[in-house]
Short mmCIF file of C-alpha atoms and ligand atoms in Angstrom, two decimals:
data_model
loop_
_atom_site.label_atom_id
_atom_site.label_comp_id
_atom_site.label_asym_id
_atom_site.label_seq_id
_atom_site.Cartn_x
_atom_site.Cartn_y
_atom_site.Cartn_z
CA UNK A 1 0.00 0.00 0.00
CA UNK A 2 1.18 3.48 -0.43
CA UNK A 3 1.18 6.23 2.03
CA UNK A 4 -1.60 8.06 0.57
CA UNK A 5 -3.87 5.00 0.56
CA UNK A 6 -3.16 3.81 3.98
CA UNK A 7 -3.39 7.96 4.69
CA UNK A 8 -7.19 7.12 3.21
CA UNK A 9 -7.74 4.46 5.19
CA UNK A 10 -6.46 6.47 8.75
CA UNK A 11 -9.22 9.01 7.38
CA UNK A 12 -12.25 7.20 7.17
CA UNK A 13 -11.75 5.44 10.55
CA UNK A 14 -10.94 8.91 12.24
CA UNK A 15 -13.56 10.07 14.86
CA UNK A 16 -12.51 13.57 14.77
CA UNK A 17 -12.30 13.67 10.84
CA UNK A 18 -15.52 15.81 10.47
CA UNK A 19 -13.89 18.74 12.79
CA UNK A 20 -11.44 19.70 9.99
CA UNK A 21 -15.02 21.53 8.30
CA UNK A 22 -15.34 23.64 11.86
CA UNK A 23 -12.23 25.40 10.84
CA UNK A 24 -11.18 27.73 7.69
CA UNK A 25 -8.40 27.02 5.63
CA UNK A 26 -7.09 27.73 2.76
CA UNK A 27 -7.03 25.61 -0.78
CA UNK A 28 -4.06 24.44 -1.30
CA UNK A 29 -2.44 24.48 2.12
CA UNK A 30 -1.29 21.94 4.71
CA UNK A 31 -0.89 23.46 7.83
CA UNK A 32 1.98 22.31 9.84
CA UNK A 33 2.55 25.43 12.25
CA UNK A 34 -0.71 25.19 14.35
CA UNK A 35 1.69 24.70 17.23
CA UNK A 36 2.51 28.37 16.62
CA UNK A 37 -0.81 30.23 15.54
CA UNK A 38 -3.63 27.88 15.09
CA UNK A 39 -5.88 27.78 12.31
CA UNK A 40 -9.27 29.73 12.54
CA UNK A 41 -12.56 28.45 13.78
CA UNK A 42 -15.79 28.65 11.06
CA UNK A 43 -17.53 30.49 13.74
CA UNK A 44 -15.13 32.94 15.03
CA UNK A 45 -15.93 35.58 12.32
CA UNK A 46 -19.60 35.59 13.23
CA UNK A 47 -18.82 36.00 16.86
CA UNK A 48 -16.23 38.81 16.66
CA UNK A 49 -18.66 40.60 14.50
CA UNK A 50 -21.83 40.08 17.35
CA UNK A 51 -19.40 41.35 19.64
CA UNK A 52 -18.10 43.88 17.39
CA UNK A 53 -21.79 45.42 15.98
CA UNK A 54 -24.05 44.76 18.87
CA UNK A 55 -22.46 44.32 22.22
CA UNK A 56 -19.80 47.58 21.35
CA UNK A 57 -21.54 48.87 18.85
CA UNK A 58 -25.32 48.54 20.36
CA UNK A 59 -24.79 47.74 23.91
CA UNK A 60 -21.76 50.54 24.25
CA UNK A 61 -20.35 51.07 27.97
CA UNK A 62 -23.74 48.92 28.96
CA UNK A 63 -21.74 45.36 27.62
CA UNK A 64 -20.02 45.23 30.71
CA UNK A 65 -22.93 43.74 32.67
CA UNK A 66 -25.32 42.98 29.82
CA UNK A 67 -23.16 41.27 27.68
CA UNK A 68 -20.82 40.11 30.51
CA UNK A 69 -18.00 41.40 29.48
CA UNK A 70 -16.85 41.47 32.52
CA UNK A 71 -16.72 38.40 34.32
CA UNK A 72 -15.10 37.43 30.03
CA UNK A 73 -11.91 36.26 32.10
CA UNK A 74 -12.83 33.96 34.71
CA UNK A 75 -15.11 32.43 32.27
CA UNK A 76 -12.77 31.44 29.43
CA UNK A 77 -10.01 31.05 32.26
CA UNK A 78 -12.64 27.99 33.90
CA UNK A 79 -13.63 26.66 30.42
CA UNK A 80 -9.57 26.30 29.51
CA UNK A 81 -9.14 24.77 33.73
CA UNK A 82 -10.77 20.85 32.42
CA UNK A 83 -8.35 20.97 29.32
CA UNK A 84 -5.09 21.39 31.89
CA UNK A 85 -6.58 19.25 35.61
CA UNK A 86 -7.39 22.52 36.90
CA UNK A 87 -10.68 23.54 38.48
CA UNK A 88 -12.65 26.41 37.23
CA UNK A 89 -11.72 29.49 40.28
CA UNK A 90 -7.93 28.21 39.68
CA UNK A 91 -7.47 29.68 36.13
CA UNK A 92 -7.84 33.31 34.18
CA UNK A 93 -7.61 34.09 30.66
CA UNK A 94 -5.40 37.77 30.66
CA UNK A 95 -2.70 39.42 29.33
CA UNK A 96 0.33 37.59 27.64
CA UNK A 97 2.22 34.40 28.24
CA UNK A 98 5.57 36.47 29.47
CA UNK A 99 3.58 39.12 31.68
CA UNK A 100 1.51 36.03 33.37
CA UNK A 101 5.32 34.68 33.87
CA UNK A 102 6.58 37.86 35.17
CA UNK A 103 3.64 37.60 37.44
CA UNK A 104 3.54 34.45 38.93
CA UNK A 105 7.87 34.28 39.43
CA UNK A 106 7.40 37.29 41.85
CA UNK A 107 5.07 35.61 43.54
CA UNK A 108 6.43 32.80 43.99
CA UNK A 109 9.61 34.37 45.43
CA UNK A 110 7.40 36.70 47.93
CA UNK A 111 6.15 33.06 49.02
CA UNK A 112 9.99 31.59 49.77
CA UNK A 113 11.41 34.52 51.75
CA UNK A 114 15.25 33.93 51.65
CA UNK A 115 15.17 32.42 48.26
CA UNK A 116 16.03 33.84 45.45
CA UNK A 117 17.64 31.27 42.71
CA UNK A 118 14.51 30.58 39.99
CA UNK A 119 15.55 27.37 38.26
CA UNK A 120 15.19 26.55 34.52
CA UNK A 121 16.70 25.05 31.81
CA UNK A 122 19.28 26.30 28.52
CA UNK A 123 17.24 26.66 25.72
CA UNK A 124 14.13 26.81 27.34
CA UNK A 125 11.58 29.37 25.07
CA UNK A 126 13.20 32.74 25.31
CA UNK A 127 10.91 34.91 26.75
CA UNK A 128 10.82 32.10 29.88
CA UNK A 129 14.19 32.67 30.52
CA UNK A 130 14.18 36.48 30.02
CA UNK A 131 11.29 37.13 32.32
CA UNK A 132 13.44 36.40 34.90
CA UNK A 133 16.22 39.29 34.00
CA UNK A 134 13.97 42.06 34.73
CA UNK A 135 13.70 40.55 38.15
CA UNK A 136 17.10 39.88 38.72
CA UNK A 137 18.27 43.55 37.55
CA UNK A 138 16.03 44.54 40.66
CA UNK A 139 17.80 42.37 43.05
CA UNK A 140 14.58 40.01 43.58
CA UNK A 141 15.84 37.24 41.57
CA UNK A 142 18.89 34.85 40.89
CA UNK A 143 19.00 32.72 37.22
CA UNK A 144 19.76 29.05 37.52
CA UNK A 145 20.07 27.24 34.60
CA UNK A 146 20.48 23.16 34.33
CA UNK A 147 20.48 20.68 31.63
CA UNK A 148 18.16 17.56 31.77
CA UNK A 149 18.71 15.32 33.59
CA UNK A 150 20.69 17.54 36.04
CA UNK A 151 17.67 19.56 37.30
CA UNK A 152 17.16 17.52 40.28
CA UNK A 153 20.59 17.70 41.54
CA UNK A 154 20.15 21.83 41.00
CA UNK A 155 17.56 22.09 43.70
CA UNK A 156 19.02 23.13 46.99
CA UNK A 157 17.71 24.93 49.24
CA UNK A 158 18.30 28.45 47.84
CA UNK A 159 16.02 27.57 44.72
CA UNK A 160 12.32 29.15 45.31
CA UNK A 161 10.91 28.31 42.16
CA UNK A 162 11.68 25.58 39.31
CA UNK A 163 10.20 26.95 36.00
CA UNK A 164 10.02 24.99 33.13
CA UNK A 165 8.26 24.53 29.46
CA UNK A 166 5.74 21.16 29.52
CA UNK A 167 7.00 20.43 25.92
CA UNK A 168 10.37 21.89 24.68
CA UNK A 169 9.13 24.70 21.85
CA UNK A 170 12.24 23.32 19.59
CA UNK A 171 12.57 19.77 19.93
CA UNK A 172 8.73 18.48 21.50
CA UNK A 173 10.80 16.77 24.47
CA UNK A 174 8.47 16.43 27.36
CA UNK A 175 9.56 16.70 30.93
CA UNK A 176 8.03 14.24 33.60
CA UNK A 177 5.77 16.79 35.48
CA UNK A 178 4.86 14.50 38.40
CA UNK A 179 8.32 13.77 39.20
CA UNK A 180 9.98 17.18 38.89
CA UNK A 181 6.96 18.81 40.98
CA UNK A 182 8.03 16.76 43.68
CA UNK A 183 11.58 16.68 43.68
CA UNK A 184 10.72 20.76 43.57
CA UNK A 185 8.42 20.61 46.50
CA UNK A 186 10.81 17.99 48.76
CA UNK A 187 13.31 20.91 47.95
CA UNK A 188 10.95 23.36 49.62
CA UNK A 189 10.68 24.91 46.05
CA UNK A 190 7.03 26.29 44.29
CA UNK A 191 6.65 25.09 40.64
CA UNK A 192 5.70 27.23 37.57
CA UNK A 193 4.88 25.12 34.72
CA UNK A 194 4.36 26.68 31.06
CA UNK A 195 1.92 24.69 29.29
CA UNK A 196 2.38 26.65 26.21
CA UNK A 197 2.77 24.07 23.72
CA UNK A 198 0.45 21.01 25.80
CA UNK A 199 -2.94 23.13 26.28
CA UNK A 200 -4.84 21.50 23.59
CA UNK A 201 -2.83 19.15 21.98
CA UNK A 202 -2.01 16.73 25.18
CA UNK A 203 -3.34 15.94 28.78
CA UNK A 204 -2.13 18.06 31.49
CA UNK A 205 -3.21 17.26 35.34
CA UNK A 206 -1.80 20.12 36.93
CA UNK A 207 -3.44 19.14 40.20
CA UNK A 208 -2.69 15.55 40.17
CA UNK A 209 0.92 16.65 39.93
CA UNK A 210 0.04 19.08 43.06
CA UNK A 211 1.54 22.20 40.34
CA UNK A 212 1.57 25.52 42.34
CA UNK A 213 1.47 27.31 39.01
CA UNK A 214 1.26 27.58 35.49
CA UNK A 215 0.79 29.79 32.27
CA UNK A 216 -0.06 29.21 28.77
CA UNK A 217 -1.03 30.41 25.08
CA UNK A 218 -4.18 31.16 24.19
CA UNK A 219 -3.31 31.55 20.15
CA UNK A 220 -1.49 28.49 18.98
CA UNK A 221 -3.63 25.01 19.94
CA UNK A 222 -6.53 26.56 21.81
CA UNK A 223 -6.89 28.72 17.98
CA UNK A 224 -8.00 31.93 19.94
CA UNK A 225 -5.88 33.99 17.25
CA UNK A 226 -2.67 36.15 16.68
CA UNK A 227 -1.99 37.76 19.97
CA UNK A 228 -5.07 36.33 22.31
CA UNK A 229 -5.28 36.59 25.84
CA UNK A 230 -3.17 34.20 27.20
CA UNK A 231 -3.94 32.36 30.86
CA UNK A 232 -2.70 31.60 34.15
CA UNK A 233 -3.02 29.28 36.86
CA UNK A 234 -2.82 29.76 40.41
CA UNK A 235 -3.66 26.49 43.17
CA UNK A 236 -6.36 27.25 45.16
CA UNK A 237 -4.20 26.59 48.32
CA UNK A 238 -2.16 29.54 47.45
CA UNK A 239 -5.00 32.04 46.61
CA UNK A 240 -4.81 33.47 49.69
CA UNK A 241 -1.55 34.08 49.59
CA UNK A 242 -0.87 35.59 46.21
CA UNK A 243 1.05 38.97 45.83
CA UNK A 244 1.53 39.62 42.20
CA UNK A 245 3.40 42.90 41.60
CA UNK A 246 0.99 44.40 39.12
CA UNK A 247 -1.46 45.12 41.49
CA UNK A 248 -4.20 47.37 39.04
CA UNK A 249 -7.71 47.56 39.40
CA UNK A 250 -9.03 45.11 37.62
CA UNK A 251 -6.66 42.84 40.11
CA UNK A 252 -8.61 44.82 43.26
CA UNK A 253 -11.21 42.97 45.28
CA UNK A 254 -13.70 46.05 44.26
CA UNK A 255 -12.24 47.71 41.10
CA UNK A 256 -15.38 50.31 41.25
CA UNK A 257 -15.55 51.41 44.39
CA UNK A 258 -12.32 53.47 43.38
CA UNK A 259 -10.83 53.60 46.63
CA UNK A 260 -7.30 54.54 46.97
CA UNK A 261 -5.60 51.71 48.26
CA UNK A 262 -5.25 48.27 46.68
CA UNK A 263 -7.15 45.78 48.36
CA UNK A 264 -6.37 42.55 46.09
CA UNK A 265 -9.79 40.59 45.33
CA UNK A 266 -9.68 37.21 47.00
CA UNK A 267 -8.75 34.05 44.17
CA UNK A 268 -7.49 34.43 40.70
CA UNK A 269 -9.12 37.66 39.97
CA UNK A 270 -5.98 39.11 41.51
CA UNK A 271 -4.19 38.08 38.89
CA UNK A 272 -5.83 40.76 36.75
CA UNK A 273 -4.04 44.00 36.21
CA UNK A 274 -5.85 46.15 33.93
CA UNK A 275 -9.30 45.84 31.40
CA UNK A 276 -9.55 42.99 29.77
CA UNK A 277 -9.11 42.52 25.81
CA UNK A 278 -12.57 42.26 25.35
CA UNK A 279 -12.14 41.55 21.55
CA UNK A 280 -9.68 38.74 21.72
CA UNK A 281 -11.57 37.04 24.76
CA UNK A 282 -14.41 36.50 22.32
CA UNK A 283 -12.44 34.95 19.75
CA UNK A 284 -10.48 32.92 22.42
CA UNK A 285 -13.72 31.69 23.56
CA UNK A 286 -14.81 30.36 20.28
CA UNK A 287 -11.38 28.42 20.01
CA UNK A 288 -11.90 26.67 23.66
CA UNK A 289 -15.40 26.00 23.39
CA UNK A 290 -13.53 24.41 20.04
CA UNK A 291 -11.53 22.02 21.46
CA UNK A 292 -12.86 21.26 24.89
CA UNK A 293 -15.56 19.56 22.65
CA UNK A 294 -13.34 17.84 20.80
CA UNK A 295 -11.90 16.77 23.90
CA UNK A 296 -8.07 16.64 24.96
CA UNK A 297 -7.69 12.79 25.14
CA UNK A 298 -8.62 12.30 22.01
CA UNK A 299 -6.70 14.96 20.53
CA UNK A 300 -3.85 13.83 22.20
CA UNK A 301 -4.60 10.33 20.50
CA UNK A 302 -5.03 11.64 17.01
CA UNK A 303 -1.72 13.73 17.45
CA UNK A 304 0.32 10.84 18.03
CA UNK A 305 -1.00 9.26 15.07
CA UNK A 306 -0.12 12.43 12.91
CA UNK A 307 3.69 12.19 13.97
CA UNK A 308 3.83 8.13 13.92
CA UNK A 309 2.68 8.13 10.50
CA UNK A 310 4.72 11.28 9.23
CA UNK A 311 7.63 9.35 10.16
CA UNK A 312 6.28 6.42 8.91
CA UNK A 313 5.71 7.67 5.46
CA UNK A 314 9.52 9.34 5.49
CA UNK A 315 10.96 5.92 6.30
CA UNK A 316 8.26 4.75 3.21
CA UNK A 317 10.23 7.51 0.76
CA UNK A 318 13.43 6.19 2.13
CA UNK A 319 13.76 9.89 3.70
CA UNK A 320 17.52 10.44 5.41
CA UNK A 321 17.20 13.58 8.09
CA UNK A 322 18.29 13.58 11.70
CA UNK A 323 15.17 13.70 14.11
CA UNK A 324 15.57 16.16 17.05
CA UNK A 325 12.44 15.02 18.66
CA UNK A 326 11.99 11.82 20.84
CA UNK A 327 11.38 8.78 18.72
CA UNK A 328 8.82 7.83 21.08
CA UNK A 329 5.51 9.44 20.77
CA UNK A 330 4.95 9.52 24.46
CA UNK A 331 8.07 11.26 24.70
CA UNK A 332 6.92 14.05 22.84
CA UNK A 333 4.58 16.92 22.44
CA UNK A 334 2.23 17.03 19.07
CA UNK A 335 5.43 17.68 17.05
CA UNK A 336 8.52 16.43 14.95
CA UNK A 337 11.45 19.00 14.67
CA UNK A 338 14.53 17.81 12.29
CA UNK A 339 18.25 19.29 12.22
CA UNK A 340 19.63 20.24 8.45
CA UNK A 341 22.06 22.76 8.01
CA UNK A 342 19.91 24.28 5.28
CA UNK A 343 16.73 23.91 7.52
CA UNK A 344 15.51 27.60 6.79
CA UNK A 345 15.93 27.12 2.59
CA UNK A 346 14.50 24.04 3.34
CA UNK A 347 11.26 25.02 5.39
CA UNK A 348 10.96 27.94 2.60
CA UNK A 349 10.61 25.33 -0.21
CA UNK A 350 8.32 23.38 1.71
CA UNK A 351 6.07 26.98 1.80
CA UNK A 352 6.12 27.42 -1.70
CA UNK A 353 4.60 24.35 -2.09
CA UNK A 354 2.16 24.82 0.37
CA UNK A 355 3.67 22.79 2.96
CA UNK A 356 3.31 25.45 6.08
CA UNK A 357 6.14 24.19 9.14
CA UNK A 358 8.11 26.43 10.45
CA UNK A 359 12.17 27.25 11.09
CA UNK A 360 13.47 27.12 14.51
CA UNK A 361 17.36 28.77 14.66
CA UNK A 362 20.03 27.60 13.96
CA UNK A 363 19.09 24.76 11.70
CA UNK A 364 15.45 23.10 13.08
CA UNK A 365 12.76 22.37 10.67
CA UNK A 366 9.55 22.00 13.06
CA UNK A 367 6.70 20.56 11.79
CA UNK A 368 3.91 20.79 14.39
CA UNK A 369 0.22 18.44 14.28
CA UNK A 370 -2.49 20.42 15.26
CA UNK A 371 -4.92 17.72 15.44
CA UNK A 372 -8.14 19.22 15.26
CA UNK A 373 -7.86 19.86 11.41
CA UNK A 374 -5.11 17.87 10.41
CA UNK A 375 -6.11 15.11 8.28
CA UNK A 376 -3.74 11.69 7.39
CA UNK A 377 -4.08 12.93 4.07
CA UNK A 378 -2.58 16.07 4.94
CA UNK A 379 0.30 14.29 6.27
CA UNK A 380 1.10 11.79 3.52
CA UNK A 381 1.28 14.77 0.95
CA UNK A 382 3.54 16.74 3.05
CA UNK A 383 6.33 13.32 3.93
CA UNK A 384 5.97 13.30 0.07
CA UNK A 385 7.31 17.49 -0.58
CA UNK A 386 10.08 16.97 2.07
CA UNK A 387 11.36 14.16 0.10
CA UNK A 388 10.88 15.28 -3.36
CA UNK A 389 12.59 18.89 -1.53
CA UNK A 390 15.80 16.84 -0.14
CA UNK A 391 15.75 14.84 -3.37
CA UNK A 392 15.64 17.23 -6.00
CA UNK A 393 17.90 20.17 -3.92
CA UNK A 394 15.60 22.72 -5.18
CA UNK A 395 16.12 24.69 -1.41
CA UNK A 396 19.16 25.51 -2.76
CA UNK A 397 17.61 28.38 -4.88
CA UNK A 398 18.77 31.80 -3.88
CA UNK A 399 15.07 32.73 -3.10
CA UNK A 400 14.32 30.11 -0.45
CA UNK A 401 17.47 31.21 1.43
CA UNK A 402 16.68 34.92 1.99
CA UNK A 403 15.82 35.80 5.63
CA UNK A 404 12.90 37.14 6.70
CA UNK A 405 12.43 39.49 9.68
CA UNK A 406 10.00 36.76 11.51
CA UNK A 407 10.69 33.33 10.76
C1 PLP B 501 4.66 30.64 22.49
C2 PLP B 501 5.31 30.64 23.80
C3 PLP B 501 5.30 31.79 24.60
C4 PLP B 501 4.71 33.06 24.06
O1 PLP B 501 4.71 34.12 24.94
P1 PLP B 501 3.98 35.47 24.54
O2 PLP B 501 4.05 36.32 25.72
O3 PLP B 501 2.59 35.10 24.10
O4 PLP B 501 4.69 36.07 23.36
C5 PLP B 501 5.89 31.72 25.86
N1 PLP B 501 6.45 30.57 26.30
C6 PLP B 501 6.47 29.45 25.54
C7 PLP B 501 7.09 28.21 26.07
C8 PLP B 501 5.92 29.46 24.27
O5 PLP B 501 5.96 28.37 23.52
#
């Protein structure tokens, strides 16, 4: 059999086949970056433009109560809470993955007074590791860094706070949250836990692994779009204890009574700082409702499917390229990434042919498997470009090499 028919085969047996029609996308395309903006729901254009034309538009200033704008936050935060082992009061949909980071690492060090040292690892996602500068440039914090393997041995009783990425942005390697949250806690250490790349595309149980904390993205699996809220997690046995240093009034425990001293309001609201994106709520609330009915488990399911098969079909076109990723699929997140020297020119040629992955620098070509819309089909066609693109050398066309300012 070839890859496309056994491809055919995957498809009619797939249960979440008919889900690929609740999303738009384009003729043509096969969609390999959902990992990094997800693809948009069918209904999200219909409900941005209620929200646009009659809550704002209609409903003006009024919205707040009548169209409940603002309890927006705690809502989406509960409906994201099932999708990550969290309960509804323990999670908020607001502001960005790094300022919910900057947020929850000062709190965790005003909750381990004597500690300083925030623990993490090389290469974890950039804006992890540089959220903890600003705090270190103001005394408050301390940047440990260990490999793999060696985080354990890193936790000593100066650490306050082990901070890490669920699945490794680059190469999909997944850490072993229930045994790192408790070699953090027997340390006396909280743990932050960035579910960025999990939240919608595998199980998380943040409160079967007894996780103090966690953040994550609201626009690449959960499909809320460019730049959505993103959302945070706080335990409910530290709620009381929470001091976040952005302490606006939307984080206040009565924002309109417009007193003059911050009272913070009692559970996660006080994670709030100022109003709430209103706009990109609603469209991160179409994406949720999205894939909570899909459901996680059998996302997660589907998406190790995608990536068996994707390497299945290389091996099939006799395909030679060094995998980055874990060979095992329960090793890994819902993506492949591969190391080529030419991975850029590479991942351009791929584009022009419709094949959408993206580069990670230096030299990773990451293919993510967003598997709400991806179809077998989908993946057969694009192990078939990558080979034909290694075989043929056609990435080595001036064009494909140029640099673009976002990659
Ligand atoms: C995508 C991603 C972010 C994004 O942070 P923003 O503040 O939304 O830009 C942060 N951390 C990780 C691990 C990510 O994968």
């Amino acid at each position: 059999m070839t890859p496309e028919q056994r491809a055919a085969e995957f498809d009619a047996a797939d249960p979440l086949a008919r889900y690929r029609d609740s999303f738009t996308l384009p003729e043509g395309v096969i969609y390999l970056d959902g990992n990094s903006l997800g693809a948009l729901p069918k209904a999200t254009p219909g409900r941005m433009q209620a929200v646009v034309a009659q809550e704002w538009g209609e409903g003006l200033i009024r919205s707040w109560n009548s169209a409940h704008w603002f309890e927006a936050a705690g809502r989406v935060g509960g409906k994201i809470a099932p999708l990550i082992g969290a309960s509804p009061h323990e999670v908020i949909a607001c502001d960005s993955t790094s300022v919910n980071l900057f947020k929850l690492i000062a709190a965790a060090l005003a909750m381990r007074p004597g500690r300083k040292v925030v623990l993490s690892e090389p290469g974890n996602f950039p804006t992890d590791l540089y959220m903890i500068a600003g705090l270190e440039a103001q005394g408050l914090a301390e940047r440990r860094l260990a490999e793999r393997g060696r985080l354990e041995a890193a936790l000593d009783s100066d650490v306050a706070l082990l901070m890490l990425t669920h699945v490794h942005y680059k190469t999909g390697g997944l850490h072993d949250m229930v045994a790192l949250t408790r070699a953090a806690h027997e340390a006396g250490a909280l743990v932050l836990w960035d579910l960025s790349h999990s939240t919608g595309a595998l199980p998380v149980d943040l409160n079967g692994v007894a996780a103090d904390f966690a953040v994550g993205c609201g626009y690449k699996y959960l499909c809320g779009g460019p730049g959505a809220p993103a959302f945070a997690f706080v335990a409910e046995r530290h709620h009381a204890d929470l001091q976040q240093p952005l302490t606006g009034w939307f984080g206040h425990a009565a924002p309109f009574a417009f007193t003059d001293d911050y009272t913070g309001a009692p559970g996660i609201d006080r994670l709030q700082c100022g109003t709430p994106p209103v706009l990109g709520l609603a469209a991160l609330e179409v994406g949720v409702d999205l894939i909570a009915e899909i459901g996680v488990d059998r996302l997660y399911a589907k998406s190790q499917a995608l990536s068996e098969f994707l390497l299945e079909c290389l091996m099939a076109h006799d395909v030679d390229i060094e995998l980055v990723s874990p060979p095992r699929s329960a090793e890994r997140g819902s993506q492949l990434s591969f190391r080529h020297p030419d991975a850029y020119a590479i991942c351009q040629a791929l584009i022009a042919r419709g094949v959408i992955g993206d580069f990670r620098a230096p030299d990773v070509l990451r293919l993510g498997f967003a598997p709400a819309y991806l179809s077998f089909t989908d993946i057969a066609a694009a192990a078939r470009h990558l080979a034909e693109v290694l075989a043929s050398g056609e990435w080595q066309r001036p064009a494909f090499r140029q640099r673009a300012a976002v990659t």
